[in-house]
mmCIF file with all atom_site columns, C-alpha atoms in Angstrom:
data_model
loop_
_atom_site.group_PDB
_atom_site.id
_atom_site.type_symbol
_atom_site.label_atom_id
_atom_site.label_alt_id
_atom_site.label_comp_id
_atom_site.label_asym_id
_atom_site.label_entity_id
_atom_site.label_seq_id
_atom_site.pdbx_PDB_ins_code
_atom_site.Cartn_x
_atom_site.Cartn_y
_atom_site.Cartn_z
_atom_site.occupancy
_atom_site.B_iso_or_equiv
_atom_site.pdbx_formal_charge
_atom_site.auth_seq_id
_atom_site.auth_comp_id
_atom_site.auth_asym_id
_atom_site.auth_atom_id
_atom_site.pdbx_PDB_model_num
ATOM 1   C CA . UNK L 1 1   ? 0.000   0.000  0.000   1.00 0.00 ? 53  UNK L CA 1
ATOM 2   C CA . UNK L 1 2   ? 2.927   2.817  1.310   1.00 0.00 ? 54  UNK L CA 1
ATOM 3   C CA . UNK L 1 3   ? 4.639   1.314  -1.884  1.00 0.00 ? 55  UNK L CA 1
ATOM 4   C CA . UNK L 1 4   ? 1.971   2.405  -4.274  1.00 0.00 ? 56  UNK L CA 1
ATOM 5   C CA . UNK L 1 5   ? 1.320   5.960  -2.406  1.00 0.00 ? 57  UNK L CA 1
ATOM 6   C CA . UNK L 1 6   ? 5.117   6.564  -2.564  1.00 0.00 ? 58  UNK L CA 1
ATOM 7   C CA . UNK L 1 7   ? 5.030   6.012  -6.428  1.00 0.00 ? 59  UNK L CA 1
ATOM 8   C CA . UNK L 1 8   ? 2.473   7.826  -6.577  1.00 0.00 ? 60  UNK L CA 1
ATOM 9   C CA . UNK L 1 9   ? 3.699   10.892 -4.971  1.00 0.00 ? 61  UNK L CA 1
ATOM 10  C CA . UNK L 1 10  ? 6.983   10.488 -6.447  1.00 0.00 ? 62  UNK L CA 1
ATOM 11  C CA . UNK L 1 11  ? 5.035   10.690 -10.409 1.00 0.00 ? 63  UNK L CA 1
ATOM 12  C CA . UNK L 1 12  ? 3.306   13.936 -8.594  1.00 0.00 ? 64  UNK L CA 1
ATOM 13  C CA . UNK L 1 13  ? 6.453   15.910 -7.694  1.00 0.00 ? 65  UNK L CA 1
ATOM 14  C CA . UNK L 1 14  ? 8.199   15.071 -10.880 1.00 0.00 ? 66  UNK L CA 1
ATOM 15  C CA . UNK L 1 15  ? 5.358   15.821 -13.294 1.00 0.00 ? 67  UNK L CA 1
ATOM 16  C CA . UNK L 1 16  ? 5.344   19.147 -11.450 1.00 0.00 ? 68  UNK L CA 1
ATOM 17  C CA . UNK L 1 17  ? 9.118   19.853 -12.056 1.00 0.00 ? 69  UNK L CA 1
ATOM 18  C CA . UNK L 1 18  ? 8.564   18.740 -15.764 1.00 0.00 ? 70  UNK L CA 1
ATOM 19  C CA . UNK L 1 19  ? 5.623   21.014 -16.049 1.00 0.00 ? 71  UNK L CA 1
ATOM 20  C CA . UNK L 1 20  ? 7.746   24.289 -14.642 1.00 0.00 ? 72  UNK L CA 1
ATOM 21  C CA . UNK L 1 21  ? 10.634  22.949 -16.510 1.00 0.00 ? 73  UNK L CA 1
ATOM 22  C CA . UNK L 1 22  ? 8.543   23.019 -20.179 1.00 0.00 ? 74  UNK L CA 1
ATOM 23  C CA . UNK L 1 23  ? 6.603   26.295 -18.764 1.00 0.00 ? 75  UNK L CA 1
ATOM 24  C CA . UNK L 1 24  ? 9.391   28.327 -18.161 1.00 0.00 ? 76  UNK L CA 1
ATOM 25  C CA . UNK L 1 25  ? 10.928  27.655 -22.043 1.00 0.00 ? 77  UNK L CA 1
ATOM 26  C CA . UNK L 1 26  ? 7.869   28.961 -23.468 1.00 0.00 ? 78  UNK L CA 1
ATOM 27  C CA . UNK L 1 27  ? 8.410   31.922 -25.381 1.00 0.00 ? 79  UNK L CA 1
ATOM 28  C CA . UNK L 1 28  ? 5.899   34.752 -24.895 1.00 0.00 ? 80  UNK L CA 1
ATOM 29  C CA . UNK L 1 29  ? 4.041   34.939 -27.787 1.00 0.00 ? 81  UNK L CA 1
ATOM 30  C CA . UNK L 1 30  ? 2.824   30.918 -27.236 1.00 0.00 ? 82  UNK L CA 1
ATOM 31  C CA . UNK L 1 31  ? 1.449   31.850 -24.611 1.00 0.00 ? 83  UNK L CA 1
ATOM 32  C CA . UNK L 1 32  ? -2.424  32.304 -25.843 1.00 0.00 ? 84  UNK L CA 1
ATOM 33  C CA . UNK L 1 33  ? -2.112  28.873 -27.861 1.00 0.00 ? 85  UNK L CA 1
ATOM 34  C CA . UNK L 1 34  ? -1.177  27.543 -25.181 1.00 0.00 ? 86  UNK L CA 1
ATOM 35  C CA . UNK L 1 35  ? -3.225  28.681 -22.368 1.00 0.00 ? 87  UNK L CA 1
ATOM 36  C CA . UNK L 1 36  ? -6.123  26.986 -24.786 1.00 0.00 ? 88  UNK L CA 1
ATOM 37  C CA . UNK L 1 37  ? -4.396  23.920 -24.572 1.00 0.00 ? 89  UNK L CA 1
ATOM 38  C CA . UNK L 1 38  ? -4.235  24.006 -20.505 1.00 0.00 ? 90  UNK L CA 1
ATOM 39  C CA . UNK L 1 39  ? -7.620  24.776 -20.534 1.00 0.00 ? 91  UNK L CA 1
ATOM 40  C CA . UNK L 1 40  ? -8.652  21.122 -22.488 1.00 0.00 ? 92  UNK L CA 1
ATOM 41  C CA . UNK L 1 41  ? -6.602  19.386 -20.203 1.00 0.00 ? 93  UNK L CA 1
ATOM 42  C CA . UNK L 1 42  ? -8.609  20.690 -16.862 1.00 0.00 ? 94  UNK L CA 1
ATOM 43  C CA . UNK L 1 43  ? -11.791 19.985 -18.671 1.00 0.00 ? 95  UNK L CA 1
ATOM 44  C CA . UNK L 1 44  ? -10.550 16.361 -18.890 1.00 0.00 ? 96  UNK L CA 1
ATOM 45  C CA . UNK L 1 45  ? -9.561  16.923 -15.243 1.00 0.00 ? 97  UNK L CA 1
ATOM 46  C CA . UNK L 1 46  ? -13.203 17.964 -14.440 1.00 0.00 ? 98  UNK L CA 1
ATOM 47  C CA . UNK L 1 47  ? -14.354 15.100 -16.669 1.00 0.00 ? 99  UNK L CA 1
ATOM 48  C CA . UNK L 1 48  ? -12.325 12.656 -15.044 1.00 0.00 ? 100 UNK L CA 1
ATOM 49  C CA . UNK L 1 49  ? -13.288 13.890 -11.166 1.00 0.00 ? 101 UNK L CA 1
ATOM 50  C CA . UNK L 1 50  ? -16.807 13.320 -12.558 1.00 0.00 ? 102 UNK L CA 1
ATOM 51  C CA . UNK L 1 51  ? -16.618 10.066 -13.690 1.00 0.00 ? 103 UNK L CA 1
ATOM 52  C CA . UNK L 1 52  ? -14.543 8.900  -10.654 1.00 0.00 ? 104 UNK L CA 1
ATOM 53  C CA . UNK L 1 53  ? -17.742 10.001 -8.539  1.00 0.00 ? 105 UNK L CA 1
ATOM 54  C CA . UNK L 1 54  ? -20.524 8.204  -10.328 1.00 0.00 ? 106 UNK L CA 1
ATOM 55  C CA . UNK L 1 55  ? -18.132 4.916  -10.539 1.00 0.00 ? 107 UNK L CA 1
ATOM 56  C CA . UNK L 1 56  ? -17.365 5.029  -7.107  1.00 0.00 ? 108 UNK L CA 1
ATOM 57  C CA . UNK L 1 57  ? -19.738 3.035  -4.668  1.00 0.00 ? 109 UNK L CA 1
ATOM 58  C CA . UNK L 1 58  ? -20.238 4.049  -1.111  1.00 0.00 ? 110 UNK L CA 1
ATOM 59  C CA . UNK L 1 59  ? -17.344 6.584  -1.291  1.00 0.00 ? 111 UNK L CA 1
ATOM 60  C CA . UNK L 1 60  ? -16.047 7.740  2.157   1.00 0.00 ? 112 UNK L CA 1
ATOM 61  C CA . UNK L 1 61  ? -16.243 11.543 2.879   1.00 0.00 ? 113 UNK L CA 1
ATOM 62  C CA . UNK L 1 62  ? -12.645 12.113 1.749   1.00 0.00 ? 114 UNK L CA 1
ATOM 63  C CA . UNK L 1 63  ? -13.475 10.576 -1.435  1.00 0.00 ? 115 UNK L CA 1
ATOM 64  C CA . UNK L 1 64  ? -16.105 12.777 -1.666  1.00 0.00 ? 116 UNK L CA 1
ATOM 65  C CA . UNK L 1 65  ? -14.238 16.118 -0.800  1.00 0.00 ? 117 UNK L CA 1
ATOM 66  C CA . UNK L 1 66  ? -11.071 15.304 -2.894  1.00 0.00 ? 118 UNK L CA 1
ATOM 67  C CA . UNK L 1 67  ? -13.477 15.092 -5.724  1.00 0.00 ? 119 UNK L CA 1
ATOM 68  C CA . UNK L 1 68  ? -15.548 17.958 -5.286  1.00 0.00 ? 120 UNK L CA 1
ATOM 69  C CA . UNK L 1 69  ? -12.795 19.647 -4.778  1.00 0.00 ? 121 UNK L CA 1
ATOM 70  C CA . UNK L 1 70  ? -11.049 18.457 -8.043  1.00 0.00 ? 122 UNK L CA 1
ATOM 71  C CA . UNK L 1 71  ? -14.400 19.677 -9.958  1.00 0.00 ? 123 UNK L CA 1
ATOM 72  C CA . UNK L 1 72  ? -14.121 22.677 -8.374  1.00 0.00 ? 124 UNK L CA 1
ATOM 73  C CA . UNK L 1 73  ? -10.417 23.554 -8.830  1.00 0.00 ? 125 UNK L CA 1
ATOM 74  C CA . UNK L 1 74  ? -10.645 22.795 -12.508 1.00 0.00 ? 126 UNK L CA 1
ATOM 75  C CA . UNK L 1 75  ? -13.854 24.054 -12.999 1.00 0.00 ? 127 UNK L CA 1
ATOM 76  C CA . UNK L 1 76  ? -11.994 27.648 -12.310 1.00 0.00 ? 128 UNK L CA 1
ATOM 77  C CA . UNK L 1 77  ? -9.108  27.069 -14.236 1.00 0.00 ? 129 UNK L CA 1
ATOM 78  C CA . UNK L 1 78  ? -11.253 26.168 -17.219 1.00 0.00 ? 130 UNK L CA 1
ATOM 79  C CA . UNK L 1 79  ? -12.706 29.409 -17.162 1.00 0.00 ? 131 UNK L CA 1
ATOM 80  C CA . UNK L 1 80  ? -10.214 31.561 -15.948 1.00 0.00 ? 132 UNK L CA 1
ATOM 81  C CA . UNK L 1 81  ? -7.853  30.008 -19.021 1.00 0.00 ? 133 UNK L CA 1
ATOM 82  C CA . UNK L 1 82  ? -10.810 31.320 -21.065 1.00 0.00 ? 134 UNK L CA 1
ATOM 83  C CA . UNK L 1 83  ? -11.305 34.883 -19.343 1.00 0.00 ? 135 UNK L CA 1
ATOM 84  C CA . UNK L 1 84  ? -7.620  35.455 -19.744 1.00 0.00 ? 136 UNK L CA 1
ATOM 85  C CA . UNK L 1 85  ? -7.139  33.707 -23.424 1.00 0.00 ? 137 UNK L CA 1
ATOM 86  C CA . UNK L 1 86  ? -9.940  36.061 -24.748 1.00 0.00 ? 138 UNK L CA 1
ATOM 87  C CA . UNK L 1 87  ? -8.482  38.672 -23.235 1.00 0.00 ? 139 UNK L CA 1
ATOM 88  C CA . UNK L 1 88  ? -4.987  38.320 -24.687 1.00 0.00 ? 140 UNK L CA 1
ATOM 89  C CA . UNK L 1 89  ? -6.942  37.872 -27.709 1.00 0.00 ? 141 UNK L CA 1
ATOM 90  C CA . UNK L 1 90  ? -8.713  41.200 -27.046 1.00 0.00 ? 142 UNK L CA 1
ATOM 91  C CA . UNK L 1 91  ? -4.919  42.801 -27.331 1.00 0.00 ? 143 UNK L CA 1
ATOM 92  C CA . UNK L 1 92  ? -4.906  41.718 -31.254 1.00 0.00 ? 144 UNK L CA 1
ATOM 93  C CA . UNK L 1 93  ? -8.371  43.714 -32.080 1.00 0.00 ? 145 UNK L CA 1
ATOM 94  C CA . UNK L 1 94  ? -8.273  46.789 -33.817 1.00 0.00 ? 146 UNK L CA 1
ATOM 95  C CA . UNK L 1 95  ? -10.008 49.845 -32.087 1.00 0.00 ? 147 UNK L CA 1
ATOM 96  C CA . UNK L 1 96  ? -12.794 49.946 -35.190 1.00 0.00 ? 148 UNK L CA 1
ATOM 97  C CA . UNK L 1 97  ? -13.340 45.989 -34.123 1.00 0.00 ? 149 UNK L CA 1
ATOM 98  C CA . UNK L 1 98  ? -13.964 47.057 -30.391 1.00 0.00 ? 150 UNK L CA 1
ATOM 99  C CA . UNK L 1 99  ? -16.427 50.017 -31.006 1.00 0.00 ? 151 UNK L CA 1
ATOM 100 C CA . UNK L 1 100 ? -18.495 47.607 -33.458 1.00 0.00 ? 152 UNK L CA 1
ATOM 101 C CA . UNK L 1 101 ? -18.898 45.405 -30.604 1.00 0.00 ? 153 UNK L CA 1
ATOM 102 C CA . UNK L 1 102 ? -19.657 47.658 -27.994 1.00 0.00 ? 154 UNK L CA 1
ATOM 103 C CA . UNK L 1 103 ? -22.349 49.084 -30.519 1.00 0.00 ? 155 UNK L CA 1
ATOM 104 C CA . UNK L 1 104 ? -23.973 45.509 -30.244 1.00 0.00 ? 156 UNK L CA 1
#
């Protein structure tokens, strides 16, 4: 069982290195691309908390919380990705693009 956790964990703390690692070598104008791809990946997060909690049967309250919280947590990120994507985006428009949308 500790064996199992342990590798666990381990996969954890080295998927998070990896992630600042290939973060941090991004060059800034990638950014917007991808920030849309982060935000698939936390739907599949939210899509995978979901279907963890209908397949699991009488979970304890732990269960429970880790999931709602994992629903939750990338629940947010989806949309903040999107908030912030459209508003990089925003940055690209031409001033005659925003006044024909404010006149909507």
């Amino acid at each position: 069982m500790y064996t199992e956790l342990l590798a666990n964990i381990a996969i954890l703390v080295l998927s998070g290195f990896v992630g600042f690692a290939v973060i941090s070598k991004v060059p800034n104008t990638l950014h917007t691309p991808l920030m849309s791809g982060t935000n698939a990946i936390h739907g599949i997060v939210v899509l995978g908390a979901l279907v963890t909690f209908g397949a699991a049967q009488e979970p304890s309250i732990l269960t429970q919380v880790i999931l709602f919280v994992a629903v939750v947590f990338g629940t947010l990120n989806v949309i903040g990705g999107f908030v912030v994507t459209d508003r990089m985006l925003g940055m690209f428009k031409t001033k005659k693009d925003t006044a024909k949308k404010a006149d909507i």
